[in-house]
Short mmCIF file of C-alpha atoms in Angstrom, two decimals:
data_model
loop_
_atom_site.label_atom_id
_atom_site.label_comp_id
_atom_site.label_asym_id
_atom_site.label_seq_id
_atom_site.Cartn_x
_atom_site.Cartn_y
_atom_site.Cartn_z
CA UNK R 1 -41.59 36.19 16.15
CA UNK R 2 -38.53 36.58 18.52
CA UNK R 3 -39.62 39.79 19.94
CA UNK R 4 -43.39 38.37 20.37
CA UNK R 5 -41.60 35.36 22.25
CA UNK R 6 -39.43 37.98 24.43
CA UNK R 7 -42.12 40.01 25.43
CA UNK R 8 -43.83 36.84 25.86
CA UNK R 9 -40.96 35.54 28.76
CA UNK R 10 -40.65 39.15 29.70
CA UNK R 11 -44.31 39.20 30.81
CA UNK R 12 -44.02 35.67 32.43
CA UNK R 13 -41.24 36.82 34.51
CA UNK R 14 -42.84 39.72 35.48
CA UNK R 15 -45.69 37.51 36.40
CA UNK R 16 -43.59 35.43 38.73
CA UNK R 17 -41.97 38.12 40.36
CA UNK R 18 -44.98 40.58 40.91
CA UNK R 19 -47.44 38.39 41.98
CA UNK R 20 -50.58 40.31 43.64
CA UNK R 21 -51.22 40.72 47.16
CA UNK R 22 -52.02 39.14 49.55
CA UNK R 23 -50.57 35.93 47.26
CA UNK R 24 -52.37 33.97 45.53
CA UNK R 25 -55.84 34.52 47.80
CA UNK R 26 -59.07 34.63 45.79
CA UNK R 27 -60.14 37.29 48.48
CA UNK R 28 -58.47 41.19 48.97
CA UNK R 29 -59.47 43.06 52.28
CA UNK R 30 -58.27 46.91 51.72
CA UNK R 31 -58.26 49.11 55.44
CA UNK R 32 -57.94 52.18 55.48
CA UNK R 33 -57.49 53.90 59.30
CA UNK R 34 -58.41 57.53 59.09
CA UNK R 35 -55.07 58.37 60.50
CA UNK R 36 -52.53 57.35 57.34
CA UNK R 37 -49.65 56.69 60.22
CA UNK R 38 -52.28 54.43 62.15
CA UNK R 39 -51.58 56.29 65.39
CA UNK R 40 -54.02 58.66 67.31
CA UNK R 41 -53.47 60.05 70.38
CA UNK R 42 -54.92 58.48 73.76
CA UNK R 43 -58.70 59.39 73.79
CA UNK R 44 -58.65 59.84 70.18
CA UNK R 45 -61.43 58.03 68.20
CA UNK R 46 -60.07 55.96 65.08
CA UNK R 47 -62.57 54.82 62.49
CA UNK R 48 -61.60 52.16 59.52
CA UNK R 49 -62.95 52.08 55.84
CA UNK R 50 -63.27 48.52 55.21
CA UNK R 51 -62.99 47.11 51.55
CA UNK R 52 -63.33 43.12 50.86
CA UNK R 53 -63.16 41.99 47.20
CA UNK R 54 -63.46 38.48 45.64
CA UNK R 55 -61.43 38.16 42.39
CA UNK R 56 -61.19 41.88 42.07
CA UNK R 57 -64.36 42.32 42.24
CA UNK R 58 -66.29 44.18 45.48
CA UNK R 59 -68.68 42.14 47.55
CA UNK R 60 -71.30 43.29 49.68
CA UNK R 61 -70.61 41.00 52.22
CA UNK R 62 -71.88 41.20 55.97
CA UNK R 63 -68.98 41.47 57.72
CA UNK R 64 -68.62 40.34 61.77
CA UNK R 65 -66.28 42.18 63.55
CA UNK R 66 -64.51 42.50 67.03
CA UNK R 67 -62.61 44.88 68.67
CA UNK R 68 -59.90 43.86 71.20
CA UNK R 69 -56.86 45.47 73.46
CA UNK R 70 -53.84 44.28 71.32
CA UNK R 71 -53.73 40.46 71.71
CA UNK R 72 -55.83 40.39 74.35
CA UNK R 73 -59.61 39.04 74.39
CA UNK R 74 -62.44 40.92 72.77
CA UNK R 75 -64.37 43.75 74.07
CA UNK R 76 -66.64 44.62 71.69
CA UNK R 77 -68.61 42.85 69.15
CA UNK R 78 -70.77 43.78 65.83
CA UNK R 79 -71.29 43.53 62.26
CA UNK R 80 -72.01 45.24 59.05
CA UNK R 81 -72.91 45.09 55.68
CA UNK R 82 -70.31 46.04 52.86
CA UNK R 83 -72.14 48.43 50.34
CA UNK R 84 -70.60 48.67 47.12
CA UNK R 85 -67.60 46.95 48.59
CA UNK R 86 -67.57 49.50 51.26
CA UNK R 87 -68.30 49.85 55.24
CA UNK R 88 -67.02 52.14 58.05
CA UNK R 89 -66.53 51.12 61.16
CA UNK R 90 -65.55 53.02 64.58
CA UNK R 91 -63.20 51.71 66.27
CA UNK R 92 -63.28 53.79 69.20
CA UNK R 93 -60.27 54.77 71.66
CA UNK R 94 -58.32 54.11 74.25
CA UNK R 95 -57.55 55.99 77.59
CA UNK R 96 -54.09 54.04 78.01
CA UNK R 97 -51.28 53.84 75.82
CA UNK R 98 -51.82 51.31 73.54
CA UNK R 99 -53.31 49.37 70.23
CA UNK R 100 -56.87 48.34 69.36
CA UNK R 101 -57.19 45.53 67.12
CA UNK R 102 -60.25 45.27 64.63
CA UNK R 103 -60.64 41.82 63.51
CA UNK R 104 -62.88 41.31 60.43
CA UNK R 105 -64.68 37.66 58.79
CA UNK R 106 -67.35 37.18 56.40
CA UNK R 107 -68.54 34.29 54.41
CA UNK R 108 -68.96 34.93 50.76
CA UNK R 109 -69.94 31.80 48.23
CA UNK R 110 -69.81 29.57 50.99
CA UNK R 111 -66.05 30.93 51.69
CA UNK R 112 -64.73 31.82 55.21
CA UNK R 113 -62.08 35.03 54.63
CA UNK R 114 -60.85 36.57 57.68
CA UNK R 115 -58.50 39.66 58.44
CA UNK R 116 -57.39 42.10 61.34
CA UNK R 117 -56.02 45.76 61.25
CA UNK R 118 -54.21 47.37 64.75
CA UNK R 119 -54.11 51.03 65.55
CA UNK R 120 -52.40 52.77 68.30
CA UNK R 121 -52.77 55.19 70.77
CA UNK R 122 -50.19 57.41 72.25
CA UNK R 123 -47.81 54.68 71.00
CA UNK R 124 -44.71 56.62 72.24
CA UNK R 125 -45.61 56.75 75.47
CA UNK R 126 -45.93 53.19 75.77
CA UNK R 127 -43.45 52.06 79.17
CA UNK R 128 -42.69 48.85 79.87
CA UNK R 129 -43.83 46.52 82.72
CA UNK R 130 -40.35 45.19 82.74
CA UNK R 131 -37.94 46.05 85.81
CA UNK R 132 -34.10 46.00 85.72
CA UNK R 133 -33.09 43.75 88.24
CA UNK R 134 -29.93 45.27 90.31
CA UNK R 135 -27.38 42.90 90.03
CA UNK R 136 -28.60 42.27 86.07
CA UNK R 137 -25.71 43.27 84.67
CA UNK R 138 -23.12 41.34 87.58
CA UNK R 139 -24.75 38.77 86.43
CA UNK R 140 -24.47 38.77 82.48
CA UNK R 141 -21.11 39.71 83.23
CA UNK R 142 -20.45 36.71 85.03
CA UNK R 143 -21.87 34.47 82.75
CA UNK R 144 -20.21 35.64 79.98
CA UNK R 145 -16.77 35.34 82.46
CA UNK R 146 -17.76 32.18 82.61
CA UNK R 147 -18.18 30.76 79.07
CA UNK R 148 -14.67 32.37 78.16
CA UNK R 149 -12.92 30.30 80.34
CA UNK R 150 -13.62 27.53 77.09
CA UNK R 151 -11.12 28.80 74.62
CA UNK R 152 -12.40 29.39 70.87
CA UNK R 153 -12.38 26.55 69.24
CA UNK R 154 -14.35 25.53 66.04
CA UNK R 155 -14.53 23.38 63.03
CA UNK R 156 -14.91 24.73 59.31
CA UNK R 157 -16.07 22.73 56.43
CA UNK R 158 -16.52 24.37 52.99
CA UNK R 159 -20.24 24.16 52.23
CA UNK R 160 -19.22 23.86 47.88
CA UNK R 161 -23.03 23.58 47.86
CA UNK R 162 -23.60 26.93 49.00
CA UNK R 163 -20.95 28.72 47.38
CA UNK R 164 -20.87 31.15 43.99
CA UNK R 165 -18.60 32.47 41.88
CA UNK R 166 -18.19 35.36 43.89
CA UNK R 167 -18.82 33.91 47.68
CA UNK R 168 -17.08 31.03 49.92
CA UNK R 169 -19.31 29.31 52.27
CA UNK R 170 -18.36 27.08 55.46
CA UNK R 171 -20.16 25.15 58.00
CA UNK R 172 -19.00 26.01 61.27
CA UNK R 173 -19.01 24.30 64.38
CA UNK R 174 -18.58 26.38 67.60
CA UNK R 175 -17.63 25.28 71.38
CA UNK R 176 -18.98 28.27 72.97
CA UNK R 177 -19.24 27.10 76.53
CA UNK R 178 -18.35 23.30 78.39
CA UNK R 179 -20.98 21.96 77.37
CA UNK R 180 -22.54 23.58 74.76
CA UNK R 181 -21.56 24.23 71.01
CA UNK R 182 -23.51 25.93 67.94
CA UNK R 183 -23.30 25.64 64.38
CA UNK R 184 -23.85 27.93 61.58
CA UNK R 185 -22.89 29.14 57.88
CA UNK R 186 -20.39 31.72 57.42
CA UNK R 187 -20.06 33.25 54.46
CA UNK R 188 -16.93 35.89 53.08
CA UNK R 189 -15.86 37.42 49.94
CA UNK R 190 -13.62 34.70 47.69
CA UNK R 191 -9.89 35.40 48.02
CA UNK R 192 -10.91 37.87 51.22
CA UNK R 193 -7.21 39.43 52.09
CA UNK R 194 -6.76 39.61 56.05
CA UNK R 195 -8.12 42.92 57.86
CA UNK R 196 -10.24 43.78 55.32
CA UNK R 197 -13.97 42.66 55.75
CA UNK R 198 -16.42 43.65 57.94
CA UNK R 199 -18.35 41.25 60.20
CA UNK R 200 -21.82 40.77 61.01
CA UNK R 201 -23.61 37.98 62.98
CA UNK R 202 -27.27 36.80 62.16
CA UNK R 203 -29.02 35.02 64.79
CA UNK R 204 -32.11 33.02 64.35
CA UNK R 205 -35.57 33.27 64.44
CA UNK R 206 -37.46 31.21 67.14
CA UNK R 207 -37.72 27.25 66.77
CA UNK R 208 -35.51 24.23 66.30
CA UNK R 209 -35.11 23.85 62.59
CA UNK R 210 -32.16 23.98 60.21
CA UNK R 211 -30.85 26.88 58.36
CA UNK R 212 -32.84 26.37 55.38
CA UNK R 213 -31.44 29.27 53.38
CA UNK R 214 -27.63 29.89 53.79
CA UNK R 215 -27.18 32.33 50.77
CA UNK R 216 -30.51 34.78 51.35
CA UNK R 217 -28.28 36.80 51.80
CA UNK R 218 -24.96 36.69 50.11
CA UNK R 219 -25.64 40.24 49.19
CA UNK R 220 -23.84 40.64 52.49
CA UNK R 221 -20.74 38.76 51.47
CA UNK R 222 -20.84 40.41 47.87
CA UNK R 223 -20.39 43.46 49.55
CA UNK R 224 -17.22 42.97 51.79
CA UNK R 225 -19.02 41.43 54.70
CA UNK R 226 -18.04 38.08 56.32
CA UNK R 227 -21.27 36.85 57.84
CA UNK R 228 -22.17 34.19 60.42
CA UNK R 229 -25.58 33.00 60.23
CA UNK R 230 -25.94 30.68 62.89
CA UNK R 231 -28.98 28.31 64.80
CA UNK R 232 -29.12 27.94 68.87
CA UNK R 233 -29.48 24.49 69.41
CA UNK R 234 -25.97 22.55 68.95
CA UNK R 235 -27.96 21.07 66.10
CA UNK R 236 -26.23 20.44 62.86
CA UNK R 237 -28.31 21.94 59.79
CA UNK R 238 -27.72 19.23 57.66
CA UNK R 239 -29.67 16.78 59.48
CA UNK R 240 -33.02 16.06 57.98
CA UNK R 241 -36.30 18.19 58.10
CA UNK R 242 -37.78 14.58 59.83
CA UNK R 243 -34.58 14.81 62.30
CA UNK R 244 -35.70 18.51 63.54
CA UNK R 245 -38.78 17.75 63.68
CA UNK R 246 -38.15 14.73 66.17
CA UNK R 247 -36.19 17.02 68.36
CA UNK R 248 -38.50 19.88 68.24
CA UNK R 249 -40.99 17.53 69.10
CA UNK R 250 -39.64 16.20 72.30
CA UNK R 251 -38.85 20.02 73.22
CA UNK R 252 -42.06 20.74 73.32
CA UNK R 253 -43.20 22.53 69.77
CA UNK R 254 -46.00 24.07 70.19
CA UNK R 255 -45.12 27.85 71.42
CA UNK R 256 -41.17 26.77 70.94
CA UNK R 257 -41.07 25.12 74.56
CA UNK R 258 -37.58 25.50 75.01
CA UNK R 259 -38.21 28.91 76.03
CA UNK R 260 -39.78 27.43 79.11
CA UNK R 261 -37.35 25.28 80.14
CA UNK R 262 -36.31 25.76 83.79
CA UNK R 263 -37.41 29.34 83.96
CA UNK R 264 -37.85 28.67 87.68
CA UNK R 265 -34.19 28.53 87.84
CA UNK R 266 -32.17 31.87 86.97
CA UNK R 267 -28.92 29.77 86.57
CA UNK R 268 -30.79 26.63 84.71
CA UNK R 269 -32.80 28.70 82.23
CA UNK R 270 -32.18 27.34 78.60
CA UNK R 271 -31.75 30.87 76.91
CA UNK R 272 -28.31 31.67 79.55
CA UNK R 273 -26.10 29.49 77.27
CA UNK R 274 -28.06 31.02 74.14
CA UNK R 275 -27.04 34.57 75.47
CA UNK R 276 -23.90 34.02 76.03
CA UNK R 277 -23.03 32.34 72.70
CA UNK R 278 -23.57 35.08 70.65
CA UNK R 279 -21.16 36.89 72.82
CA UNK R 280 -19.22 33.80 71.88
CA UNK R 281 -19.85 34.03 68.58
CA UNK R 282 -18.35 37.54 67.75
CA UNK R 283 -15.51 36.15 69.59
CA UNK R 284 -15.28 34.06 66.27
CA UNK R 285 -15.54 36.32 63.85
CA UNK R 286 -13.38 38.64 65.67
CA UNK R 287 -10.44 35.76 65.80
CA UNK R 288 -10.80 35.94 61.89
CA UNK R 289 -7.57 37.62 60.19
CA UNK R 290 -10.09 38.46 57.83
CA UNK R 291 -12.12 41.03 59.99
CA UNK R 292 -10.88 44.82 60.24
CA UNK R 293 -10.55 44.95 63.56
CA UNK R 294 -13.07 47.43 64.08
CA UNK R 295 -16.92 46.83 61.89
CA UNK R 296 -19.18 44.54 63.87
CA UNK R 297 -22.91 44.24 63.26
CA UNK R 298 -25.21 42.11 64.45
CA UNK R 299 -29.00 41.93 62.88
CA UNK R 300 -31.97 39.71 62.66
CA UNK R 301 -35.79 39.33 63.31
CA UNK R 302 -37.83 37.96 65.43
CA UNK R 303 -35.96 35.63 68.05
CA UNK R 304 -33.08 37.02 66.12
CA UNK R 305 -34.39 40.31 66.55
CA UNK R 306 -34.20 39.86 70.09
CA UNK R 307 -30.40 38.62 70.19
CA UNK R 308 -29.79 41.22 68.22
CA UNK R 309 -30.46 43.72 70.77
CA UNK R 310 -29.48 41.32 73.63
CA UNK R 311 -26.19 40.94 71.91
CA UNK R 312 -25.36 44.73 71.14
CA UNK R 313 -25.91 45.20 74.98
CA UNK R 314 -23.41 42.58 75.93
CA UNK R 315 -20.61 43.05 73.91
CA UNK R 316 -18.85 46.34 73.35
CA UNK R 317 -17.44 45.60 70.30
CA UNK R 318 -20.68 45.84 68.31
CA UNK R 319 -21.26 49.21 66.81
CA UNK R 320 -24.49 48.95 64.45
CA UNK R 321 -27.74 46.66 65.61
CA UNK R 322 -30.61 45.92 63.38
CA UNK R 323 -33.96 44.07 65.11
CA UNK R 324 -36.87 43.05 63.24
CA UNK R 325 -39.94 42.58 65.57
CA UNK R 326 -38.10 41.47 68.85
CA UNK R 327 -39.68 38.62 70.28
CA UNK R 328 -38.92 38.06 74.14
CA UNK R 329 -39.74 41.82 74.90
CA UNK R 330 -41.95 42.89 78.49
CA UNK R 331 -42.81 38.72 78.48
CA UNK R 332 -44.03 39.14 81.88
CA UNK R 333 -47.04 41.88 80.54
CA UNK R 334 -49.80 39.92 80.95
CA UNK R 335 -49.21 38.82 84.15
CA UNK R 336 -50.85 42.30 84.91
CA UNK R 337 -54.37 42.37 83.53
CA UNK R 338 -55.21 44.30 80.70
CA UNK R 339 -51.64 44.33 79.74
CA UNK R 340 -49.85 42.75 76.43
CA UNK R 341 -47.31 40.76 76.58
CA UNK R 342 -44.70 39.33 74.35
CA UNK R 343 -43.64 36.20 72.31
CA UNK R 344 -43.53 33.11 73.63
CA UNK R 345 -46.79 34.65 75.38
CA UNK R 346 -46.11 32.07 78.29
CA UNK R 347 -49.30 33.10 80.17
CA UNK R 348 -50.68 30.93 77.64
CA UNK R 349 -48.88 27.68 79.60
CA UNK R 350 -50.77 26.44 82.61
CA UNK R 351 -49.08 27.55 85.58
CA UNK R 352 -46.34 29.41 83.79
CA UNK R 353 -46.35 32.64 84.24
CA UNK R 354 -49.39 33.04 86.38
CA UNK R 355 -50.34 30.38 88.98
CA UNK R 356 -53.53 27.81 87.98
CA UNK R 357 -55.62 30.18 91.10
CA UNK R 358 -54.86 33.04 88.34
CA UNK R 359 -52.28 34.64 90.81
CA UNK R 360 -48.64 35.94 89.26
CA UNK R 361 -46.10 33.15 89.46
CA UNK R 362 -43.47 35.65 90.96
CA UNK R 363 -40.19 33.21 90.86
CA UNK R 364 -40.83 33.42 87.55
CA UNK R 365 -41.78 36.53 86.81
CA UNK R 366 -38.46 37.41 88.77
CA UNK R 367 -36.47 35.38 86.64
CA UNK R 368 -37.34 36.51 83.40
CA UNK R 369 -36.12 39.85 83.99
CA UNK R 370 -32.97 38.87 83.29
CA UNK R 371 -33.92 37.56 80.33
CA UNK R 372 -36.10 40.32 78.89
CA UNK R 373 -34.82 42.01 76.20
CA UNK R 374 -36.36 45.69 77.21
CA UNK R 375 -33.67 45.36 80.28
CA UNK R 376 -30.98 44.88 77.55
CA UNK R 377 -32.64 48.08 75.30
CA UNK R 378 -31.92 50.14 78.53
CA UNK R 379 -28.62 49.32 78.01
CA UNK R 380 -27.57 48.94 74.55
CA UNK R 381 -25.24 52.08 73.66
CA UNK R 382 -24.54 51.25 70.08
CA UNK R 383 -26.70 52.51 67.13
CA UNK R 384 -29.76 50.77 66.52
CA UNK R 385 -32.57 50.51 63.47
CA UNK R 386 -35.62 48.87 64.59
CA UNK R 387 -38.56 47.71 62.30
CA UNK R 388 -41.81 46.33 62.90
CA UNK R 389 -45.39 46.52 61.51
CA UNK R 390 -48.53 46.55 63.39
CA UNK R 391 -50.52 43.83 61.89
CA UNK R 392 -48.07 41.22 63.72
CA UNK R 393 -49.67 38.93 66.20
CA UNK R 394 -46.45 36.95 66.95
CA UNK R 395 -44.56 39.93 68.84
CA UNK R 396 -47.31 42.57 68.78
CA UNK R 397 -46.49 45.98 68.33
CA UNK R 398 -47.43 47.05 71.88
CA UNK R 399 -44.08 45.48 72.93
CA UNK R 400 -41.78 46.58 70.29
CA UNK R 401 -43.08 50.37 70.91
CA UNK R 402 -42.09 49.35 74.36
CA UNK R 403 -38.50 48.25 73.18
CA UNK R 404 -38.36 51.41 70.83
CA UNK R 405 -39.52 53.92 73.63
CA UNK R 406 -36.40 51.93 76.53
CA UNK R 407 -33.92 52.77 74.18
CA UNK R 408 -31.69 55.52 75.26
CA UNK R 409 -28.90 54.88 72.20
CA UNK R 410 -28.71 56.45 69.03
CA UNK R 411 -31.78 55.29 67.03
CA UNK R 412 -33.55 54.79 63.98
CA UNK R 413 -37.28 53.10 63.76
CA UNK R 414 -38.84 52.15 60.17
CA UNK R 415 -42.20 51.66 60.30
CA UNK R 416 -44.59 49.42 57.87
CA UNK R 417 -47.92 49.21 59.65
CA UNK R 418 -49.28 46.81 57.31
CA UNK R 419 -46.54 43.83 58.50
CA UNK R 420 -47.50 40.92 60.09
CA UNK R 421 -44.81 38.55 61.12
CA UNK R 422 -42.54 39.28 58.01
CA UNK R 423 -40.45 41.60 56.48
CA UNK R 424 -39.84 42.05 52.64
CA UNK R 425 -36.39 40.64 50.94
CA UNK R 426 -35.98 44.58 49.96
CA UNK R 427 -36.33 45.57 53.51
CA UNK R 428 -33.48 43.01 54.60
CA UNK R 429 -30.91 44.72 51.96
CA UNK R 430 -31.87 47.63 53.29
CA UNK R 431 -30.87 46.68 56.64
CA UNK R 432 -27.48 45.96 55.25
CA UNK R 433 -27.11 49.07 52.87
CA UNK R 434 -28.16 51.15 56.67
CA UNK R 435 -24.99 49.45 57.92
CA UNK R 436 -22.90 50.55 55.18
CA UNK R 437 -23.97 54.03 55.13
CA UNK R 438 -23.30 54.31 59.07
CA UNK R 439 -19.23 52.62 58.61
CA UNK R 440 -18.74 55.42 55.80
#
């Protein structure tokens, strides 16, 4: 009976951790590109097997379909009937550097089910729309001057909630600038001795919420890291999920509108401070006796992504970079047409980015070059591993190839074409095992 009852719990845990994919959908679509990388070259015709099953089982649905320049409208329509589960469908090519995106729905039982696949074309030659303004890096320099001139000062709480036997956890509160502070969780070793850790800052993904999950990754601290996960917003993460919501509300939500606030003013623009704090923030760590003097990372996805790479090209003292899908990468795209753009996709904001008579709004297409991280990829001179899949609508992969292909450091890019906006909790202790391999 006891080792019926432990297979029993064995096979419930099991259950709970392996759960199928996608989770917990009574409907499976399987693609399968003809290229197993997803890439072809430019001219190249791709075709996709398409699969759809309901419960396991394979339906011979009619599927609709469109085919559309990545995140861009559609410019080709059709449909097809599943046989045994089972359809082909030709995508076609591309003459441009670039991806295609198939986008797939059918109605089965009365059920809507809807999926996409992307595949590129001459990916690597990708180039940014991007320009590097001349006095770009006068002026980060500058900025940065002038947030120093506020001395480092902080409080630290212990967070007893978030800490194990093996990690310490405080709440920090940063002054980063005159007017501006940040908080965030920083985590280190119990009983750290001084000049012994290594650091590594985490910045956020987009949006004004709390840090919901201060010990995701403790792995970080169990392994000789202090770590400084922190938000943007001078917001303190213990307020209420109602309390962020409030805020975010009056920001503006929907697209994260603090992104467009006062980008028609270099100076005014709310993502200077932001930029500047994490420069600020490795300041911090960097005042710890803790730190060796010497290991700084920085890493993150998304947003964080973004001031990951922003970050490693502002501060010297950062030797290892890891960026999920950067978000705020060749924003300005679509303001030619046919072009993709990237997250916060402003052209989407009447009057934004393009003028309501459909013309470029050139102040502030101007302005965000400053701001755009492929100007900080061209020059970020510390190591960096980049990830992305294709499948990600928030910060396509047309961008991110266009990140990957400014880079000029040392580089490493891992690939998982199936990603949408997400990356897997073994990917991010990968990320930090990649760091510990380069500081051998």
């Amino acid at each position: 009976m006891r080792r019926i009852m432990t297979c029993l719990m064995l096979f419930v845990a099991m259950a709970i951790n392996a759960e199928n994919y996608p989770y917990r959908a009574d409907f499976l679509w399987v693609t399968n590109p003809d290229h197993k990388d997803w890439l072809y070259k430019t001219g190249e015709k791709a075709n996709v097997e398409v699969q759809l099953y309901k419960y396991g089982v394979a339906q011979d649905a009619e599927v609709s379909y469109e085919i559309a320049p990545d995140m861009l409208d559609a410019t080709q329509k059709g449909s097809v009937r599943l046989k045994n589960g089972k359809a082909t469908i030709a995508v076609g090519t591309r003459k441009t550097p670039g991806f295609l995106d198939l986008r797939l729905t059918a109605t089965v039982d009365g059920m809507k089910t809807a999926h996409h696949v992307k595949v590129g074309y001459g990916a690597t030659d990708i180039k940014p729309f991007t320009q590097m303004p001349k006095d770009f890096e006068e002026f980060w320099k500058q900025t940065i001057e002038e947030a120093r001139k506020t001395p480092v000062t902080y409080t630290r709480i212990l967070a007893p909630e978030y800490c194990t036997d093996k990690v310490d956890c405080w709440l920090v509160k940063l002054k980063v600038d005159k007017e501006h502070a940040i908080y965030g969780y920083l985590t280190m070793p119990k009983d750290a001795e001084k000049g012994k850790l290594s650091a590594c800052l985490c910045p956020p993904g987009a949006g004004i919420k709390t840090i919901k999950e201060p010990l995701r990754h403790k792995y970080y601290a169990e392994n000789g890291f202090i770590r400084f996960e922190v938000e943007i917003h001078g917001l303190n993460p213990t307020m209420t999920d109602a309390e962020f919501k409030e805020i975010s509300n009056a920001f503006g939500a929907k697209d994260n509108g603090y992104l467009n606030n006062c980008l028609e003013n270099r100076e005014r623009y709310y993502m200077r401070h932001v930029y500047a704090a994490m420069v600020r923030c490795n300041d911090f760590l960097c005042s710890l006796p803790e730190w060796d003097g010497k290991h700084l990372a920085v890493q993150g996805g998304s947003q964080g992504g973004a001031l990951a790479l922003i970050t490693a090209a502002l501060d010297s003292r950062v030797n290892l970079c890891v960026a999920n899908h950067p978000a705020l990468t060749d924003m300005a795209a679509y303001s030619e047409k046919g072009r993709t753009g990237g997250y916060p996709h402003m052209h989407r904001t009447p009057g934004l980015l393009m003028n309501l008579d459909g013309t470029p709004n050139k102040p502030v297409i101007d302005n965000l070059r400053y701001y755009d991280v492929i100007n900080f990829c061209r020059i970020v001179k510390c190591p960096v591993r980049l990830t992305f899949g294709y499948n990600d609508s928030t910060c396509p992969p047309t961008t991110s190839y266009a990140a990957w292909n400014t880079l000029t450091c040392p580089k490493e890019l891992f690939l998982t074409p199936i990603n949408e906006h997400w990356t897997s909790e073994t990917m991010e202790r990968q990320h930090m095992e990649w760091i510990m391999a380069k500081w051998k």
